[in-house]
Amino acid sequence: QVFDELSKGIVIKAIKDFKEMLSINPKLKISVNLDLELLSDKEFVGWLIETVIKSDIPFRQFGIEITENSKFNSKEDVDSIFTILHNNGIEIYMDDFSMGHTAIIYLQYNLFDYVKLDGSLVKNIDNERSIQIIESIINLGKNLGFEVVAEYVENENQRDKLKEMGKDVLAEEISV
């Protein structure tokens, strides 16, 4: 119960702040980390959809992030939940991709709109093996139909190297 209320508060705050940001840049997207267990609660999913729709956020500009280490109960349950969310304009992101031990198995079901590269790969973008891993994930995304988002893009060198690897890589620019 407390977890639900905290998650609801985070979603409401994110939407409120996001609406202000949209007035500056209407092309922005936002996503909120939510626990997969919480998304198995049909009441919460209904609340989430209703809240996003009532907020008047443009279709497909709000998303949820699920870490690749989340435990998926069954493919059918997750597919059903994600389909309902997706049909209501909520995008699905796999967060921290490449750092868990089970992520690839979930990609075979094509449940995600976006896969977010774990920031540790981007931070080490001058390392040849990191570059090869990032390029492989970008190619995997192209072949399987999801987009790749790079976390922790903090400087021009990182941004430029990512653009060289794949023009389709969306970079989250973070300024501290």
Tab-separated table of C-alpha atoms in Angstrom:
chain	number	residue	atom	x	y	z
A	1	GLN	CA	0.000	0.000	0.000
A	2	VAL	CA	2.723	2.489	0.968
A	3	PHE	CA	4.686	1.440	-2.125
A	4	ASP	CA	1.633	2.130	-4.307
A	5	GLU	CA	1.113	5.565	-2.776
A	6	LEU	CA	4.783	6.477	-3.130
A	7	SER	CA	4.784	5.336	-6.768
A	8	LYS	CA	1.612	7.294	-7.453
A	9	GLY	CA	3.156	10.402	-5.924
A	10	ILE	CA	6.267	10.005	-8.089
A	11	VAL	CA	4.161	9.598	-11.250
A	12	ILE	CA	2.046	12.663	-10.414
A	13	LYS	CA	5.148	14.785	-9.705
A	14	ALA	CA	6.870	13.580	-12.893
A	15	ILE	CA	3.818	14.431	-14.995
A	16	LYS	CA	3.474	17.877	-13.416
A	17	ASP	CA	7.136	18.709	-14.022
A	18	PHE	CA	7.050	17.203	-17.502
A	19	LYS	CA	4.126	19.361	-18.563
A	20	GLU	CA	6.186	22.421	-17.673
A	21	MET	CA	9.132	21.099	-19.697
A	22	LEU	CA	6.887	20.443	-22.698
A	23	SER	CA	6.150	24.155	-22.913
A	24	ILE	CA	9.870	24.662	-23.577
A	25	ASN	CA	10.396	21.655	-25.861
A	26	PRO	CA	7.273	19.827	-27.084
A	27	LYS	CA	9.346	16.901	-28.450
A	28	LEU	CA	10.613	15.757	-25.051
A	29	LYS	CA	9.731	12.355	-23.618
A	30	ILE	CA	9.731	11.222	-20.016
A	31	SER	CA	9.798	7.835	-18.360
A	32	VAL	CA	9.396	6.753	-14.758
A	33	ASN	CA	10.932	3.679	-13.160
A	34	LEU	CA	8.239	1.364	-11.854
A	35	ASP	CA	8.496	-2.066	-10.324
A	36	LEU	CA	7.119	-4.859	-12.480
A	37	GLU	CA	5.352	-6.300	-9.445
A	38	LEU	CA	3.424	-3.048	-9.092
A	39	LEU	CA	2.440	-3.254	-12.757
A	40	SER	CA	0.895	-6.664	-12.162
A	41	ASP	CA	-1.703	-4.856	-10.016
A	42	LYS	CA	-4.578	-4.162	-12.437
A	43	GLU	CA	-5.917	-1.394	-10.210
A	44	PHE	CA	-2.581	0.430	-10.334
A	45	VAL	CA	-2.307	-0.032	-14.118
A	46	GLY	CA	-5.814	1.394	-14.526
A	47	TRP	CA	-4.909	4.346	-12.334
A	48	LEU	CA	-1.683	4.929	-14.297
A	49	ILE	CA	-3.451	4.908	-17.671
A	50	GLU	CA	-6.230	7.194	-16.422
A	51	THR	CA	-3.711	9.601	-14.878
A	52	VAL	CA	-1.607	9.819	-18.047
A	53	ILE	CA	-4.666	10.279	-20.292
A	54	LYS	CA	-6.180	12.966	-18.027
A	55	SER	CA	-2.843	14.806	-17.909
A	56	ASP	CA	-3.084	15.582	-21.629
A	57	ILE	CA	0.499	14.499	-22.274
A	58	PRO	CA	0.909	13.823	-25.998
A	59	PHE	CA	0.508	10.173	-27.033
A	60	ARG	CA	3.735	8.159	-26.668
A	61	GLN	CA	5.655	10.847	-24.775
A	62	PHE	CA	5.249	9.193	-21.366
A	63	GLY	CA	6.837	5.858	-20.590
A	64	ILE	CA	7.691	3.440	-17.852
A	65	GLU	CA	11.070	1.867	-17.232
A	66	ILE	CA	11.517	-1.692	-16.079
A	67	THR	CA	14.974	-2.807	-15.025
A	68	GLU	CA	16.222	-5.868	-16.838
A	69	ASN	CA	16.621	-7.571	-13.465
A	70	SER	CA	12.866	-7.398	-12.828
A	71	LYS	CA	11.281	-10.772	-12.384
A	72	PHE	CA	8.768	-11.488	-15.098
A	73	ASN	CA	6.091	-13.860	-13.812
A	74	SER	CA	5.047	-15.198	-17.190
A	75	LYS	CA	5.407	-14.011	-20.720
A	76	GLU	CA	1.618	-13.912	-21.159
A	77	ASP	CA	0.997	-11.745	-18.080
A	78	VAL	CA	3.726	-9.286	-18.967
A	79	ASP	CA	2.698	-9.207	-22.624
A	80	SER	CA	-0.899	-8.453	-21.624
A	81	ILE	CA	0.098	-5.637	-19.243
A	82	PHE	CA	2.558	-4.110	-21.707
A	83	THR	CA	0.030	-4.323	-24.557
A	84	ILE	CA	-2.590	-2.487	-22.488
A	85	LEU	CA	-0.080	0.206	-21.536
A	86	HIS	CA	1.230	0.508	-25.099
A	87	ASN	CA	-2.286	0.723	-26.561
A	88	ASN	CA	-2.933	3.641	-24.221
A	89	GLY	CA	0.127	5.560	-25.393
A	90	ILE	CA	2.544	4.568	-22.639
A	91	GLU	CA	5.917	3.449	-23.944
A	92	ILE	CA	7.928	0.664	-22.354
A	93	TYR	CA	11.657	0.980	-21.665
A	94	MET	CA	14.079	-1.683	-20.490
A	95	ASP	CA	16.413	0.146	-18.113
A	96	ASP	CA	20.069	-0.629	-17.393
A	97	PHE	CA	20.384	-2.990	-20.346
A	98	SER	CA	23.611	-4.998	-20.520
A	99	MET	CA	24.257	-5.233	-16.807
A	100	GLY	CA	21.863	-8.024	-15.820
A	101	HIS	CA	22.040	-11.709	-16.489
A	102	THR	CA	18.649	-12.299	-18.112
A	103	ALA	CA	17.968	-9.347	-20.400
A	104	ILE	CA	18.372	-10.992	-23.792
A	105	ILE	CA	15.601	-13.506	-23.115
A	106	TYR	CA	13.038	-10.706	-22.765
A	107	LEU	CA	13.981	-9.165	-26.082
A	108	GLN	CA	12.752	-12.224	-27.954
A	109	TYR	CA	9.179	-11.199	-27.119
A	110	ASN	CA	9.634	-7.642	-28.469
A	111	LEU	CA	7.855	-6.106	-25.496
A	112	PHE	CA	9.959	-2.959	-25.321
A	113	ASP	CA	9.872	0.259	-27.333
A	114	TYR	CA	13.263	1.355	-26.005
A	115	VAL	CA	16.270	-0.262	-24.410
A	116	LYS	CA	18.439	2.006	-22.262
A	117	LEU	CA	22.143	1.218	-22.302
A	118	ASP	CA	23.571	1.061	-18.830
A	119	GLY	CA	25.526	4.248	-18.130
A	120	SER	CA	28.719	2.373	-17.249
A	121	LEU	CA	29.139	1.491	-20.938
A	122	VAL	CA	28.783	5.118	-21.991
A	123	LYS	CA	31.126	6.344	-19.263
A	124	ASN	CA	33.789	3.977	-20.649
A	125	ILE	CA	33.142	4.820	-24.286
A	126	ASP	CA	36.871	5.192	-25.003
A	127	ASN	CA	37.323	1.505	-24.181
A	128	GLU	CA	37.303	-0.575	-27.395
A	129	ARG	CA	35.296	-3.419	-25.820
A	130	SER	CA	32.642	-0.978	-24.565
A	131	ILE	CA	32.382	0.418	-28.092
A	132	GLN	CA	31.918	-3.086	-29.519
A	133	ILE	CA	29.223	-3.911	-26.956
A	134	ILE	CA	27.359	-0.655	-27.649
A	135	GLU	CA	27.539	-1.209	-31.415
A	136	SER	CA	26.224	-4.762	-30.968
A	137	ILE	CA	23.273	-3.536	-28.906
A	138	ILE	CA	22.509	-0.841	-31.496
A	139	ASN	CA	22.517	-3.480	-34.248
A	140	LEU	CA	20.356	-5.753	-32.115
A	141	GLY	CA	17.879	-2.897	-31.728
A	142	LYS	CA	17.745	-2.308	-35.474
A	143	ASN	CA	17.181	-6.009	-36.117
A	144	LEU	CA	14.551	-6.488	-33.399
A	145	GLY	CA	12.687	-3.204	-33.761
A	146	PHE	CA	13.469	-1.268	-30.606
A	147	GLU	CA	15.303	2.008	-30.176
A	148	VAL	CA	18.414	2.412	-28.060
A	149	VAL	CA	18.826	5.203	-25.520
A	150	ALA	CA	22.220	5.942	-24.029
A	151	GLU	CA	22.321	7.014	-20.384
A	152	TYR	CA	24.871	9.383	-18.849
A	153	VAL	CA	25.877	11.220	-21.995
A	154	GLU	CA	27.747	13.985	-20.218
A	155	ASN	CA	30.111	15.426	-22.794
A	156	GLU	CA	30.533	16.039	-26.508
A	157	ASN	CA	33.034	13.197	-26.930
A	158	GLN	CA	30.492	10.655	-25.671
A	159	ARG	CA	27.719	12.202	-27.771
A	160	ASP	CA	29.830	12.262	-30.934
A	161	LYS	CA	31.022	8.666	-30.535
A	162	LEU	CA	27.452	7.483	-30.028
A	163	LYS	CA	26.328	9.344	-33.154
A	164	GLU	CA	29.158	7.703	-35.118
A	165	MET	CA	28.015	4.273	-33.942
A	166	GLY	CA	24.403	4.743	-34.895
A	167	LYS	CA	22.551	7.815	-35.968
A	168	ASP	CA	19.413	6.346	-34.411
A	169	VAL	CA	20.839	6.254	-30.877
A	170	LEU	CA	18.935	8.677	-28.706
A	171	ALA	CA	21.206	10.322	-26.199
A	172	GLU	CA	19.968	11.507	-22.842
A	173	GLU	CA	22.036	14.585	-22.184
A	174	ILE	CA	22.476	15.090	-18.478
A	175	SER	CA	23.900	18.205	-16.928
A	176	VAL	CA	24.811	18.280	-13.275
